[in-house]
PDB file of C-alpha atoms in Angstrom:
ATOM      1  CA  SER L   1      28.338 -17.306   1.445  1.00 89.00           C
ATOM      2  CA  ARG L   2      25.390 -14.871   1.764  1.00 90.00           C
ATOM      3  CA  ILE L   3      26.887 -13.387   4.941  1.00 92.00           C
ATOM      4  CA  LYS L   4      30.258 -13.085   3.226  1.00 89.00           C
ATOM      5  CA  ASP L   5      28.525 -11.349   0.300  1.00 90.00           C
ATOM      6  CA  GLY L   6      27.133  -8.666   2.647  1.00 90.00           C
ATOM      7  CA  LEU L   7      23.691  -9.967   3.661  1.00 93.00           C
ATOM      8  CA  PRO L   8      22.670  -7.892   6.706  1.00 96.00           C
ATOM      9  CA  THR L   9      22.624 -10.346   9.608  1.00 97.00           C
ATOM     10  CA  TYR L  10      21.783  -9.985  13.289  1.00 98.00           C
ATOM     11  CA  GLY L  11      22.614 -12.639  15.868  1.00 97.00           C
ATOM     12  CA  SER L  12      21.708 -12.591  19.549  1.00 97.00           C
ATOM     13  CA  CYS L  13      23.384 -14.837  22.135  1.00 96.00           C
ATOM     14  CA  ALA L  14      24.091 -18.076  20.222  1.00 94.00           C
ATOM     15  CA  GLY L  15      23.840 -15.960  17.071  1.00 96.00           C
ATOM     16  CA  MET L  16      26.841 -13.953  18.271  1.00 97.00           C
ATOM     17  CA  ILE L  17      28.727 -17.223  18.671  1.00 96.00           C
ATOM     18  CA  LEU L  18      27.779 -18.319  15.158  1.00 96.00           C
ATOM     19  CA  LEU L  19      28.897 -15.015  13.596  1.00 97.00           C
ATOM     20  CA  ALA L  20      32.291 -14.984  15.335  1.00 97.00           C
ATOM     21  CA  ASN L  21      35.423 -15.841  13.383  1.00 96.00           C
ATOM     22  CA  GLU L  22      36.954 -17.409  16.518  1.00 95.00           C
ATOM     23  CA  LEU L  23      35.374 -19.229  19.418  1.00 94.00           C
ATOM     24  CA  ILE L  24      36.748 -19.840  22.908  1.00 94.00           C
ATOM     25  CA  ASP L  25      35.345 -22.746  24.952  1.00 88.00           C
ATOM     26  CA  GLY L  26      33.376 -24.114  22.018  1.00 83.00           C
ATOM     27  CA  ALA L  27      32.357 -27.750  21.784  1.00 83.00           C
ATOM     28  CA  VAL L  28      34.915 -30.007  20.110  1.00 86.00           C
ATOM     29  CA  GLY L  29      34.581 -29.528  16.352  1.00 86.00           C
ATOM     30  CA  GLN L  30      32.113 -26.642  16.697  1.00 87.00           C
ATOM     31  CA  GLU L  31      32.067 -24.460  13.606  1.00 89.00           C
ATOM     32  CA  THR L  32      30.772 -20.942  13.036  1.00 93.00           C
ATOM     33  CA  PHE L  33      29.485 -19.061  10.005  1.00 94.00           C
ATOM     34  CA  GLY L  34      32.034 -16.364  10.753  1.00 95.00           C
ATOM     35  CA  GLY L  35      32.045 -12.833   9.453  1.00 96.00           C
ATOM     36  CA  LEU L  36      32.790 -10.899  12.643  1.00 97.00           C
ATOM     37  CA  ASP L  37      36.479 -10.306  13.325  1.00 98.00           C
ATOM     38  CA  VAL L  38      36.112 -11.229  16.999  1.00 98.00           C
ATOM     39  CA  LYS L  39      36.939 -13.911  19.540  1.00 97.00           C
ATOM     40  CA  VAL L  40      33.826 -14.881  21.511  1.00 97.00           C
ATOM     41  CA  ARG L  41      33.763 -16.882  24.740  1.00 95.00           C
ATOM     42  CA  ARG L  42      30.759 -19.175  25.142  1.00 92.00           C
ATOM     43  CA  ASN L  43      28.869 -19.038  28.469  1.00 91.00           C
ATOM     44  CA  ALA L  44      31.257 -16.331  29.621  1.00 93.00           C
ATOM     45  CA  PHE L  45      28.937 -14.947  32.305  1.00 91.00           C
ATOM     46  CA  GLY L  46      28.367 -18.410  33.778  1.00 89.00           C
ATOM     47  CA  ARG L  47      25.766 -21.139  33.829  1.00 88.00           C
ATOM     48  CA  GLN L  48      21.971 -20.877  33.625  1.00 90.00           C
ATOM     49  CA  VAL L  49      21.728 -19.972  37.331  1.00 90.00           C
ATOM     50  CA  ASP L  50      24.049 -17.005  36.682  1.00 91.00           C
ATOM     51  CA  SER L  51      21.639 -15.412  34.177  1.00 93.00           C
ATOM     52  CA  PHE L  52      20.917 -11.734  34.888  1.00 95.00           C
ATOM     53  CA  GLU L  53      19.432  -8.468  33.669  1.00 96.00           C
ATOM     54  CA  SER L  54      21.286  -5.206  33.240  1.00 95.00           C
ATOM     55  CA  ASP L  55      20.568  -1.692  31.976  1.00 96.00           C
ATOM     56  CA  LEU L  56      22.840  -0.878  29.037  1.00 96.00           C
ATOM     57  CA  ARG L  57      23.817   2.193  27.102  1.00 96.00           C
ATOM     58  CA  PHE L  58      23.905   1.167  23.443  1.00 97.00           C
ATOM     59  CA  GLU L  59      25.736   3.447  21.008  1.00 96.00           C
ATOM     60  CA  GLY L  60      23.275   4.551  18.356  1.00 93.00           C
ATOM     61  CA  ILE L  61      20.273   4.232  20.655  1.00 93.00           C
ATOM     62  CA  THR L  62      20.007   7.549  22.449  1.00 86.00           C
ATOM     63  CA  GLU L  63      16.816   7.089  24.459  1.00 85.00           C
ATOM     64  CA  ALA L  64      16.763   5.479  27.923  1.00 93.00           C
ATOM     65  CA  PRO L  65      19.111   2.554  28.600  1.00 95.00           C
ATOM     66  CA  LEU L  66      18.145  -0.874  27.280  1.00 95.00           C
ATOM     67  CA  LYS L  67      17.044  -3.628  29.631  1.00 95.00           C
ATOM     68  CA  ALA L  68      19.300  -6.495  28.594  1.00 96.00           C
ATOM     69  CA  ILE L  69      18.638 -10.117  29.557  1.00 97.00           C
ATOM     70  CA  PHE L  70      21.692 -12.385  29.640  1.00 97.00           C
ATOM     71  CA  ILE L  71      21.104 -16.155  29.680  1.00 96.00           C
ATOM     72  CA  ARG L  72      24.291 -18.270  29.663  1.00 93.00           C
ATOM     73  CA  ALA L  73      25.568 -15.432  27.560  1.00 95.00           C
ATOM     74  CA  PRO L  74      28.802 -15.115  25.622  1.00 96.00           C
ATOM     75  CA  TRP L  75      31.002 -12.061  25.643  1.00 96.00           C
ATOM     76  CA  VAL L  76      33.578 -10.764  23.214  1.00 98.00           C
ATOM     77  CA  GLU L  77      37.181 -11.383  24.286  1.00 97.00           C
ATOM     78  CA  SER L  78      38.811  -9.358  21.502  1.00 97.00           C
ATOM     79  CA  VAL L  79      37.791  -7.337  18.465  1.00 97.00           C
ATOM     80  CA  GLY L  80      39.490  -6.643  15.169  1.00 97.00           C
ATOM     81  CA  PRO L  81      40.066  -3.119  13.828  1.00 98.00           C
ATOM     82  CA  GLU L  82      36.817  -3.010  11.791  1.00 97.00           C
ATOM     83  CA  VAL L  83      34.574  -4.016  14.707  1.00 98.00           C
ATOM     84  CA  LYS L  84      32.664  -1.328  16.563  1.00 98.00           C
ATOM     85  CA  VAL L  85      31.724  -1.991  20.199  1.00 98.00           C
ATOM     86  CA  LEU L  86      28.205  -0.684  20.836  1.00 98.00           C
ATOM     87  CA  ALA L  87      27.708  -1.791  24.464  1.00 97.00           C
ATOM     88  CA  SER L  88      29.743  -3.417  27.249  1.00 97.00           C
ATOM     89  CA  VAL L  89      29.220  -5.002  30.661  1.00 96.00           C
ATOM     90  CA  ASP L  90      32.105  -4.921  33.147  1.00 93.00           C
ATOM     91  CA  GLY L  91      34.506  -4.057  30.337  1.00 95.00           C
ATOM     92  CA  HIS L  92      33.388  -6.929  28.095  1.00 96.00           C
ATOM     93  CA  PRO L  93      31.750  -6.087  24.759  1.00 98.00           C
ATOM     94  CA  VAL L  94      28.198  -7.448  24.577  1.00 98.00           C
ATOM     95  CA  ALA L  95      26.968  -5.623  21.445  1.00 98.00           C
ATOM     96  CA  ILE L  96      29.124  -5.268  18.355  1.00 98.00           C
ATOM     97  CA  ARG L  97      28.857  -4.316  14.726  1.00 97.00           C
ATOM     98  CA  GLN L  98      31.032  -4.891  11.713  1.00 97.00           C
ATOM     99  CA  GLY L  99      29.639  -3.615   8.429  1.00 95.00           C
ATOM    100  CA  SER L 100      26.364  -5.400   7.754  1.00 95.00           C
ATOM    101  CA  LEU L 101      26.684  -7.667  10.804  1.00 97.00           C
ATOM    102  CA  LEU L 102      25.266  -6.943  14.267  1.00 98.00           C
ATOM    103  CA  ALA L 103      25.529  -9.194  17.297  1.00 98.00           C
ATOM    104  CA  THR L 104      24.447  -9.007  20.923  1.00 98.00           C
ATOM    105  CA  SER L 105      25.142 -11.432  23.725  1.00 97.00           C
ATOM    106  CA  PHE L 106      21.793 -10.571  25.328  1.00 97.00           C
ATOM    107  CA  HIS L 107      18.187 -11.234  24.288  1.00 96.00           C
ATOM    108  CA  PRO L 108      16.338  -8.020  23.365  1.00 95.00           C
ATOM    109  CA  GLU L 109      13.426 -10.086  22.022  1.00 94.00           C
ATOM    110  CA  LEU L 110      12.552 -11.094  25.604  1.00 95.00           C
ATOM    111  CA  THR L 111      11.948  -7.534  26.795  1.00 93.00           C
ATOM    112  CA  GLY L 112       9.286  -6.151  24.478  1.00 90.00           C
ATOM    113  CA  ASP L 113      11.706  -3.313  23.633  1.00 94.00           C
ATOM    114  CA  ASN L 114      12.280  -3.326  19.885  1.00 96.00           C
ATOM    115  CA  ARG L 115      15.014  -0.658  19.746  1.00 97.00           C
ATOM    116  CA  VAL L 116      17.862  -3.086  18.958  1.00 97.00           C
ATOM    117  CA  HIS L 117      15.836  -4.602  16.135  1.00 96.00           C
ATOM    118  CA  ARG L 118      14.926  -1.118  14.883  1.00 96.00           C
ATOM    119  CA  TYR L 119      18.636  -0.187  15.000  1.00 96.00           C
ATOM    120  CA  PHE L 120      19.388  -3.252  12.882  1.00 97.00           C
ATOM    121  CA  VAL L 121      16.764  -2.384  10.257  1.00 96.00           C
ATOM    122  CA  ASP L 122      17.094   1.415  10.298  1.00 94.00           C
ATOM    123  CA  THR L 123      20.886   1.590  10.504  1.00 93.00           C
ATOM    124  CA  VAL L 124      22.623  -1.660   9.562  1.00 93.00           C
ATOM    125  CA  CYS L 125      20.278  -2.775   6.772  1.00 93.00           C
ATOM    126  CA  LYS L 126      19.825   0.696   5.268  1.00 91.00           C
ATOM    127  CA  GLU L 127      23.580   1.312   5.214  1.00 88.00           C
ATOM    128  CA  ALA L 128      24.143  -2.097   3.606  1.00 85.00           C
ATOM    129  CA  MET L 129      21.578  -1.247   0.924  1.00 84.00           C
ATOM    130  CA  LYS L 130      23.370   2.047   0.142  1.00 81.00           C
ATOM    131  CA  VAL L 131      26.709   0.268  -0.185  1.00 74.00           C
ATOM    132  CA  GLY L 132      25.168  -2.468  -2.349  1.00 64.00           C
ATOM    133  CA  SER L 133      23.552   0.024  -4.717  1.00 52.00           C
ATOM    134  CA  ARG L 134      26.801   1.785  -5.603  1.00 46.00           C
TER     135      ARG L 134
END
């Protein structure tokens, strides 16, 4: 209910899965918190042995590309009209935003680069506070 009420929320990897309204290849009976108007495919890039790193351009982060670490990562199969794609790999969205929700299919916390987390606080949270104070 807090997410539905506009609580700024960021989910990476499994967090993206939990924030998705629809899940593809989920475990039988698996539920999500929802909030993002997206379909997400679990383990879309493959198994643990298929984990990889990639340099990404992330809309809203204008410095050098991000080093993104993907571990059994999901990707976004489809997005609704209110969802903004911030980064993609091979045509698949891997960073998305909808209002006060941000999700990535990679793990920025494993790189020592805090720019995604700064984007969440400086952009997503601050915009949510402005909307909430009206």
